[in-house]
Coordinates of C-alpha atoms in Angstrom, one line a residue:
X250 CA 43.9 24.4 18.7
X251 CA 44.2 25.2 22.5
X252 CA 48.5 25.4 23.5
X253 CA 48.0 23.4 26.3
X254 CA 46.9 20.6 24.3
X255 CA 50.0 20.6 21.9
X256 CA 52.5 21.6 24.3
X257 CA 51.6 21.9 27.7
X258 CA 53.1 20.1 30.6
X259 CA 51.3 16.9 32.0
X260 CA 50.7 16.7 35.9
X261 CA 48.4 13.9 37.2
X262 CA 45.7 15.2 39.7
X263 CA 44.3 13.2 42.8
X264 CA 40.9 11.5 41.9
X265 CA 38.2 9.0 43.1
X266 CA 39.4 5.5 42.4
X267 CA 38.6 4.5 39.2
X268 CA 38.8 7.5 37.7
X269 CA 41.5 9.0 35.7
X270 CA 42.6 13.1 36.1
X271 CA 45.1 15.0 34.6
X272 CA 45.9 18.7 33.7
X273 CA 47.6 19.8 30.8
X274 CA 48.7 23.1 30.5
X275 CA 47.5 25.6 32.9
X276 CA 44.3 25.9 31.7
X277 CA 43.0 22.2 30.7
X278 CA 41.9 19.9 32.6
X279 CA 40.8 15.6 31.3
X280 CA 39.2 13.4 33.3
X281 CA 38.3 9.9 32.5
X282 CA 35.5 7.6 34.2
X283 CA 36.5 4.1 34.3
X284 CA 34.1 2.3 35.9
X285 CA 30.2 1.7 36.1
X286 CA 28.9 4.5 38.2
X287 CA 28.8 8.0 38.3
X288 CA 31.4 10.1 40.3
X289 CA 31.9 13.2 41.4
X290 CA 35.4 14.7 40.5
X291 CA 36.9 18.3 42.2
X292 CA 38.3 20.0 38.7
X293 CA 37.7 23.7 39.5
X294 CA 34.8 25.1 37.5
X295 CA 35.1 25.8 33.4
X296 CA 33.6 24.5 30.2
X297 CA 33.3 21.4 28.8
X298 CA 35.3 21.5 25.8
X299 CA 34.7 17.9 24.7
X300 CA 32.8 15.0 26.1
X301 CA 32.0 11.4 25.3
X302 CA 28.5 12.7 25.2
X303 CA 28.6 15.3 23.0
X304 CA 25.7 17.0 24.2
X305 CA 27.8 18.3 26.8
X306 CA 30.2 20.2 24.5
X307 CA 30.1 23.7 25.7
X308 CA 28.3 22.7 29.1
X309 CA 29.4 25.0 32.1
X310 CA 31.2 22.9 34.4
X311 CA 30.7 23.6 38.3
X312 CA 32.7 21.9 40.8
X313 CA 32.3 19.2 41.4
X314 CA 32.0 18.0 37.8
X315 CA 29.7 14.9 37.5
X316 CA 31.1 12.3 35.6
X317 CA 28.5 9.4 34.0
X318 CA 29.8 5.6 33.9
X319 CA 32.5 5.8 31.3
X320 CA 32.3 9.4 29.9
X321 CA 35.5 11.5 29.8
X322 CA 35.6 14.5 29.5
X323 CA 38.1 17.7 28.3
X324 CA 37.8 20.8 30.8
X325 CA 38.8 24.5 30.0
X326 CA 39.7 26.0 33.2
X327 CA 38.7 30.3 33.4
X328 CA 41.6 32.5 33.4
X329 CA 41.4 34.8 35.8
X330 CA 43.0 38.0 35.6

């Protein structure tokens, strides 16, 4: 289980209308599409650690992250050194 998920902080992040962004942790990233057409939402680049479309599990995310009509999705964030 990832730490930021069980204890990190929450901190809302600025998003397209409809859609829902927040980061958990300092390294997780969720983002929630709440409307009928796809968006385009600036969350850094990562992996797609869970998606409403599971095909996308383990996808590379590149920024911006292309979010379909109602999909969420749950964002690792690369630690850089």
């Amino acid at each position: 289980a990832r730490v930021d998920l069980r204890s990190g902080r929450y901190a809302t992040l600025q998003a397209t209308q409809g859609v829902w962004a927040w980061r958990r942790g300092d390294h997780t990233m969720v983002a929630v599409n709440l409307t009928d057409a796809p968006v385009d939402v600036s969350l850094g680049g990562g992996e797609v650690l869970v998606s409403t479309d599971r095909a996308r599990d383990g996808e590379r995310a590149v920024d911006p992250v292309r979010l379909r009509p109602w999909e969420a999705l749950v964002i690792a964030q690369h630690q850089t050194d």
